[in-house]
Short mmCIF file of C-alpha atoms in Angstrom, two decimals:
data_model
loop_
_atom_site.label_atom_id
_atom_site.label_comp_id
_atom_site.label_asym_id
_atom_site.label_seq_id
_atom_site.Cartn_x
_atom_site.Cartn_y
_atom_site.Cartn_z
CA MET F 1 -1.74 22.96 -10.81
CA ALA F 2 -0.32 25.51 -8.44
CA VAL F 3 3.03 24.63 -6.92
CA ALA F 4 4.51 25.66 -3.59
CA PHE F 5 8.28 25.44 -3.08
CA VAL F 6 9.23 24.52 0.46
CA SER F 7 12.88 23.80 -0.28
CA PRO F 8 15.30 24.10 -3.18
CA LEU F 9 15.12 20.31 -3.58
CA VAL F 10 11.51 19.47 -4.21
CA ALA F 11 8.43 21.16 -5.64
CA VAL F 12 5.29 20.30 -3.70
CA PRO F 13 1.86 20.44 -5.36
CA SER F 14 -0.40 22.75 -3.39
CA LEU F 15 -3.55 21.59 -1.66
CA SER F 16 -6.01 22.90 -4.22
CA GLY F 17 -8.48 20.03 -4.31
CA ILE F 18 -8.46 16.65 -5.98
CA SER F 19 -8.95 16.44 -9.74
CA ALA F 20 -11.12 13.77 -11.32
CA ALA F 21 -8.03 12.08 -12.81
CA ILE F 22 -6.25 11.86 -9.45
CA LEU F 23 -9.41 10.61 -7.75
CA ALA F 24 -9.96 7.94 -10.42
CA ALA F 25 -6.33 6.79 -10.32
CA THR F 26 -6.26 6.59 -6.53
CA LEU F 27 -9.52 4.70 -6.25
CA ALA F 28 -8.42 2.33 -9.02
CA ALA F 29 -5.22 1.76 -7.06
CA ALA F 30 -7.30 1.01 -3.97
CA LEU F 31 -9.24 -1.64 -5.89
CA LEU F 32 -6.07 -3.23 -7.23
CA HIS F 33 -4.38 -3.11 -3.83
CA ALA F 34 -7.26 -4.84 -2.08
CA SER F 35 -7.30 -7.45 -4.84
CA TRP F 36 -3.64 -8.43 -4.53
CA ASN F 37 -3.88 -8.50 -0.73
CA ALA F 38 -6.87 -10.82 -1.03
CA ILE F 39 -4.77 -13.07 -3.26
CA ALA F 40 -1.91 -13.04 -0.73
CA HIS F 41 -4.36 -13.89 2.05
CA TRP F 42 -6.09 -16.58 -0.02
CA ILE F 43 -2.87 -18.51 -0.76
CA PRO F 44 -2.69 -20.93 2.18
CA ASP F 45 1.11 -21.22 2.17
CA LYS F 46 2.37 -17.78 3.21
CA ILE F 47 5.90 -18.70 2.14
CA ALA F 48 4.59 -19.24 -1.38
CA ALA F 49 2.65 -15.97 -1.22
CA MET F 50 5.68 -14.09 0.11
CA THR F 51 7.72 -15.40 -2.82
CA LEU F 52 5.31 -15.09 -5.72
CA VAL F 53 3.79 -11.63 -5.19
CA PRO F 54 7.16 -9.81 -5.00
CA LEU F 55 8.48 -11.98 -7.84
CA GLY F 56 5.57 -10.86 -10.01
CA CYS F 57 6.56 -7.25 -9.32
CA VAL F 58 10.16 -7.95 -10.28
CA LEU F 59 9.20 -9.67 -13.54
CA ALA F 60 6.97 -6.73 -14.46
CA ALA F 61 9.65 -4.18 -13.54
CA ILE F 62 12.44 -5.61 -15.72
CA PRO F 63 10.93 -4.70 -19.12
CA LEU F 64 9.84 -1.32 -17.79
CA ILE F 65 13.46 -0.50 -16.91
CA GLY F 66 14.39 -1.22 -20.50
CA ILE F 67 11.90 1.24 -21.98
CA ALA F 68 11.68 3.99 -19.34
CA THR F 69 13.96 6.96 -18.86
CA GLY F 70 16.09 6.43 -15.77
CA PRO F 71 15.26 8.49 -12.66
CA SER F 72 17.47 11.49 -11.97
CA PRO F 73 20.48 11.04 -9.64
CA SER F 74 18.86 13.20 -6.95
CA SER F 75 16.08 10.63 -6.52
CA TRP F 76 18.32 7.60 -5.97
CA PRO F 77 18.83 8.10 -2.21
CA TYR F 78 15.04 8.03 -1.82
CA LEU F 79 14.84 4.95 -4.03
CA ALA F 80 17.38 3.18 -1.83
CA VAL F 81 15.59 4.03 1.42
CA SER F 82 12.21 3.12 -0.06
CA ALA F 83 13.53 -0.23 -1.30
CA VAL F 84 14.56 -1.13 2.25
CA LEU F 85 11.19 0.02 3.61
CA HIS F 86 9.27 -2.01 1.01
CA THR F 87 11.28 -5.11 1.89
CA LEU F 88 10.44 -4.56 5.57
CA TYR F 89 6.80 -3.94 4.64
CA ASN F 90 6.50 -7.25 2.79
CA GLY F 91 7.89 -9.14 5.76
CA LEU F 92 5.66 -7.37 8.29
CA LEU F 93 2.59 -7.80 6.10
CA MET F 94 2.98 -11.55 5.83
CA LEU F 95 3.69 -11.72 9.56
CA SER F 96 0.46 -9.82 10.21
CA TYR F 97 -1.51 -12.23 8.02
CA ARG F 98 0.03 -15.21 9.78
CA LEU F 99 -0.76 -13.87 13.27
CA GLY F 100 -4.22 -12.35 12.68
CA ASP F 101 -7.27 -12.26 10.42
CA LEU F 102 -7.35 -10.20 7.21
CA SER F 103 -10.46 -8.30 8.36
CA GLN F 104 -8.61 -7.00 11.42
CA THR F 105 -4.93 -6.67 10.54
CA TYR F 106 -5.45 -5.13 7.07
CA PRO F 107 -7.64 -2.20 8.20
CA LEU F 108 -5.46 -1.51 11.22
CA ALA F 109 -2.31 -1.33 9.09
CA ARG F 110 -3.95 0.74 6.35
CA GLY F 111 -5.89 2.99 8.75
CA THR F 112 -2.77 3.94 10.68
CA ALA F 113 -0.89 5.22 7.64
CA PRO F 114 -2.99 8.27 6.57
CA LEU F 115 -2.72 10.03 9.92
CA VAL F 116 1.04 9.46 10.09
CA VAL F 117 1.44 10.67 6.50
CA THR F 118 -0.65 13.78 7.20
CA VAL F 119 1.62 14.78 10.08
CA ALA F 120 4.84 13.90 8.24
CA ALA F 121 3.82 15.75 5.05
CA ALA F 122 2.94 18.85 7.08
CA VAL F 123 6.28 18.79 8.94
CA LEU F 124 8.59 17.77 6.09
CA LEU F 125 6.91 19.21 2.99
CA GLY F 126 4.76 22.04 4.28
CA GLU F 127 1.59 20.34 3.01
CA THR F 128 -0.76 21.68 5.65
CA PRO F 129 -4.31 20.54 4.86
CA ARG F 130 -7.28 22.85 5.15
CA ALA F 131 -9.76 22.17 7.94
CA GLY F 132 -12.23 20.27 5.75
CA GLN F 133 -9.49 18.11 4.25
CA PHE F 134 -8.04 17.31 7.66
CA VAL F 135 -11.50 16.29 8.90
CA GLY F 136 -11.82 14.13 5.78
CA VAL F 137 -8.57 12.31 6.65
CA LEU F 138 -9.84 11.78 10.21
CA LEU F 139 -13.17 10.41 8.97
CA ILE F 140 -11.51 7.99 6.57
CA SER F 141 -9.15 6.75 9.28
CA ALA F 142 -11.99 6.47 11.80
CA GLY F 143 -14.06 4.45 9.35
CA LEU F 144 -11.21 2.05 8.73
CA VAL F 145 -10.39 1.61 12.40
CA CYS F 146 -14.09 0.96 13.02
CA LEU F 147 -13.65 -2.27 11.10
CA VAL F 148 -10.89 -3.29 13.47
CA CYS F 149 -13.10 -2.62 16.49
CA TRP F 150 -15.89 -4.67 14.91
CA GLY F 151 -13.54 -7.57 14.27
CA HIS F 152 -12.07 -7.34 17.77
CA ARG F 153 -15.49 -7.82 19.36
CA THR F 154 -16.28 -10.98 17.41
CA ASN F 155 -12.77 -12.43 17.15
CA PRO F 156 -10.16 -10.71 19.33
CA SER F 157 -6.67 -10.46 17.92
CA ARG F 158 -3.54 -11.43 19.77
CA PRO F 159 -1.40 -8.47 20.91
CA SER F 160 1.35 -9.68 18.59
CA ALA F 161 -0.98 -9.42 15.57
CA ILE F 162 -2.00 -5.89 16.54
CA ALA F 163 1.64 -4.88 17.06
CA ALA F 164 2.61 -6.30 13.66
CA ALA F 165 -0.27 -4.49 11.95
CA LEU F 166 0.61 -1.17 13.62
CA ALA F 167 4.26 -1.57 12.66
CA THR F 168 3.15 -2.28 9.09
CA GLY F 169 1.13 0.95 9.11
CA VAL F 170 4.12 2.99 10.25
CA VAL F 171 6.27 1.48 7.48
CA ILE F 172 3.53 2.22 4.92
CA ALA F 173 3.48 5.85 6.04
CA SER F 174 7.28 6.01 5.91
CA TYR F 175 7.65 4.78 2.34
CA THR F 176 4.69 6.92 1.25
CA VAL F 177 6.49 10.08 2.37
CA VAL F 178 9.87 8.94 1.03
CA ASP F 179 8.38 8.05 -2.36
CA GLY F 180 6.34 11.26 -2.40
CA ILE F 181 9.60 13.20 -2.36
CA GLY F 182 11.59 10.81 -4.55
CA ILE F 183 9.03 10.61 -7.36
CA ARG F 184 8.97 14.41 -7.65
CA LEU F 185 12.74 14.52 -7.95
CA ALA F 186 12.95 11.63 -10.43
CA HIS F 187 11.63 13.46 -13.52
CA SER F 188 10.62 10.01 -14.75
CA THR F 189 7.58 8.52 -13.07
CA LEU F 190 7.80 5.23 -14.96
CA GLY F 191 11.54 4.93 -14.37
CA TYR F 192 11.15 5.50 -10.64
CA ILE F 193 8.33 2.96 -10.42
CA ALA F 194 10.31 0.32 -12.34
CA TRP F 195 13.49 0.65 -10.28
CA LEU F 196 11.58 0.79 -7.01
CA MET F 197 9.68 -2.39 -7.77
CA LEU F 198 12.89 -4.16 -8.77
CA LEU F 199 14.98 -3.03 -5.80
CA GLY F 200 12.19 -3.15 -3.25
CA GLN F 201 10.79 -6.58 -4.17
CA VAL F 202 13.76 -8.71 -5.19
CA ALA F 203 15.15 -9.29 -1.68
CA ILE F 204 12.24 -11.31 -0.27
CA PRO F 205 12.09 -13.99 -3.02
CA PHE F 206 15.90 -14.24 -2.94
CA LEU F 207 15.99 -14.72 0.85
CA VAL F 208 13.16 -17.26 0.74
CA PHE F 209 14.97 -19.20 -1.99
CA CYS F 210 18.17 -19.19 0.09
CA ARG F 211 16.21 -20.59 3.01
CA TYR F 212 14.18 -23.28 1.25
CA GLY F 213 16.19 -24.00 -1.90
CA ARG F 214 14.75 -26.50 -4.36
CA GLY F 215 11.94 -27.33 -1.95
CA LEU F 216 10.43 -23.95 -2.74
CA GLY F 217 9.40 -25.15 -6.19
CA ALA F 218 6.94 -27.68 -4.80
CA ARG F 219 5.38 -25.00 -2.58
CA ILE F 220 4.81 -22.43 -5.31
CA ARG F 221 3.90 -24.77 -8.18
CA PRO F 222 0.17 -25.13 -7.33
CA VAL F 223 -0.42 -21.37 -7.05
CA TRP F 224 2.32 -19.79 -9.17
CA HIS F 225 -0.05 -18.21 -11.69
CA ILE F 226 -2.27 -16.72 -8.99
CA GLY F 227 0.67 -15.39 -6.99
CA LEU F 228 2.34 -13.78 -9.99
CA THR F 229 -0.98 -12.17 -10.90
CA GLY F 230 -1.00 -10.66 -7.41
CA GLY F 231 2.41 -9.18 -8.13
CA LEU F 232 1.22 -7.60 -11.38
CA LEU F 233 -1.75 -6.08 -9.56
CA SER F 234 0.60 -4.80 -6.88
CA ILE F 235 2.92 -2.94 -9.26
CA ALA F 236 -0.08 -1.47 -11.11
CA ALA F 237 -1.62 -0.30 -7.84
CA TYR F 238 1.50 1.40 -6.54
CA GLY F 239 2.35 2.81 -9.95
CA LEU F 240 -0.98 4.63 -10.01
CA ILE F 241 -0.33 5.96 -6.50
CA LEU F 242 3.11 7.26 -7.41
CA TRP F 243 1.69 8.97 -10.48
CA ALA F 244 -0.98 10.60 -8.32
CA GLN F 245 1.67 11.74 -5.83
CA THR F 246 3.35 13.80 -8.54
CA ARG F 247 0.11 15.75 -8.97
CA GLY F 248 -1.53 15.85 -5.55
CA ALA F 249 -0.87 16.21 -1.84
CA LEU F 250 0.46 13.17 0.00
CA ALA F 251 -2.05 13.26 2.88
CA GLU F 252 -5.07 13.32 0.56
CA ILE F 253 -3.78 10.51 -1.65
CA ALA F 254 -2.68 8.39 1.31
CA ALA F 255 -6.13 8.67 2.86
CA LEU F 256 -8.02 8.01 -0.38
CA ARG F 257 -6.04 4.91 -1.27
CA GLU F 258 -6.92 3.35 2.06
CA THR F 259 -10.50 3.04 0.84
CA SER F 260 -9.12 -0.29 -0.36
CA ILE F 261 -10.24 -1.60 3.02
CA ILE F 262 -13.86 -1.23 1.93
CA VAL F 263 -13.09 -3.32 -1.15
CA ALA F 264 -11.33 -5.81 1.11
CA ALA F 265 -14.41 -5.98 3.33
CA ILE F 266 -16.58 -6.76 0.30
CA VAL F 267 -14.10 -9.39 -0.88
CA GLY F 268 -14.06 -10.86 2.62
CA THR F 269 -17.85 -11.09 2.56
CA THR F 270 -18.20 -12.63 -0.89
CA LEU F 271 -15.14 -14.90 -0.98
CA PHE F 272 -14.18 -15.62 2.62
CA GLY F 273 -17.66 -15.75 4.17
CA GLU F 274 -17.15 -12.81 6.54
CA LYS F 275 -20.25 -10.91 7.66
CA PHE F 276 -20.90 -7.39 6.35
CA GLY F 277 -23.00 -6.14 9.26
CA ALA F 278 -24.07 -2.74 10.56
CA PRO F 279 -20.58 -1.70 11.77
CA ARG F 280 -19.13 -2.23 8.29
CA ILE F 281 -22.00 -0.30 6.70
CA LEU F 282 -21.30 2.53 9.17
CA ALA F 283 -17.61 2.38 8.32
CA THR F 284 -18.41 2.57 4.59
CA CYS F 285 -20.59 5.64 5.11
CA THR F 286 -17.89 7.28 7.25
CA VAL F 287 -15.21 6.70 4.63
CA THR F 288 -17.52 8.00 1.89
CA ALA F 289 -18.17 11.16 3.89
CA GLY F 290 -14.41 11.64 4.31
CA ILE F 291 -13.85 11.30 0.57
CA ALA F 292 -16.59 13.84 -0.13
CA LEU F 293 -15.05 16.35 2.29
CA MET F 294 -11.59 15.95 0.76
CA CYS F 295 -12.86 16.34 -2.78
CA LEU F 296 -15.26 19.23 -2.18
CA THR F 297 -13.34 21.43 0.27
#
């Protein structure tokens, strides 16, 4: 893959199209991401969900740290910032799910991120997309936001839910850019993933335990296996994304991974009884068209 150097610190893969491997990894990550979010939404007790999903990530990260080469020193500042952002993301995500419906808050949060990442990657990394790729990002984002508009007509969200979802989207975009730089400096994809999942996920379970103490056990006992499974899916999903970011442009990957909202819509229809009407079909077609443009231009 061609490489463009925009600074002495980081080598940025050029925008030369998406390979089949990157496409497969990103779409697989989208499937896994939608799955663990569905698990987090399904668990009725959000305190239990907030504890178990990050804890699953931590438990998966510990053995990886033992076998992976450690990330290079130059990547540690990015790891530290990303760990804080991931902690904030977990809190905002659960707040969004508590205030609003999955079918509205999830697409709004995920649909906001690609546009912010596109702008940030162009400014910070010199990853300026070609016209067709930029239109593809716009189409994917428009398709995702369409789902929000559909949900708003049938079940309006409170302003607080919308604000929480938008804030979540900004945090997603922020850690995407930070990790896009950090993973390229790490020289150890697996090591970066392992340390990020440990540092970025351990705070929430610890804080929840400090707040609820022994009473937390009774809350997580009925769903511990499901919640920990969500954590394993989460680390697998983000691991695939970080791997893809070492080989592709941030804006393209950020937009493609948000196709998880289509999977979430299908899950919502089959498991949560939500309708998959004409607006969602239109959104699916719009997202598909955006993917085609990004892959073919």
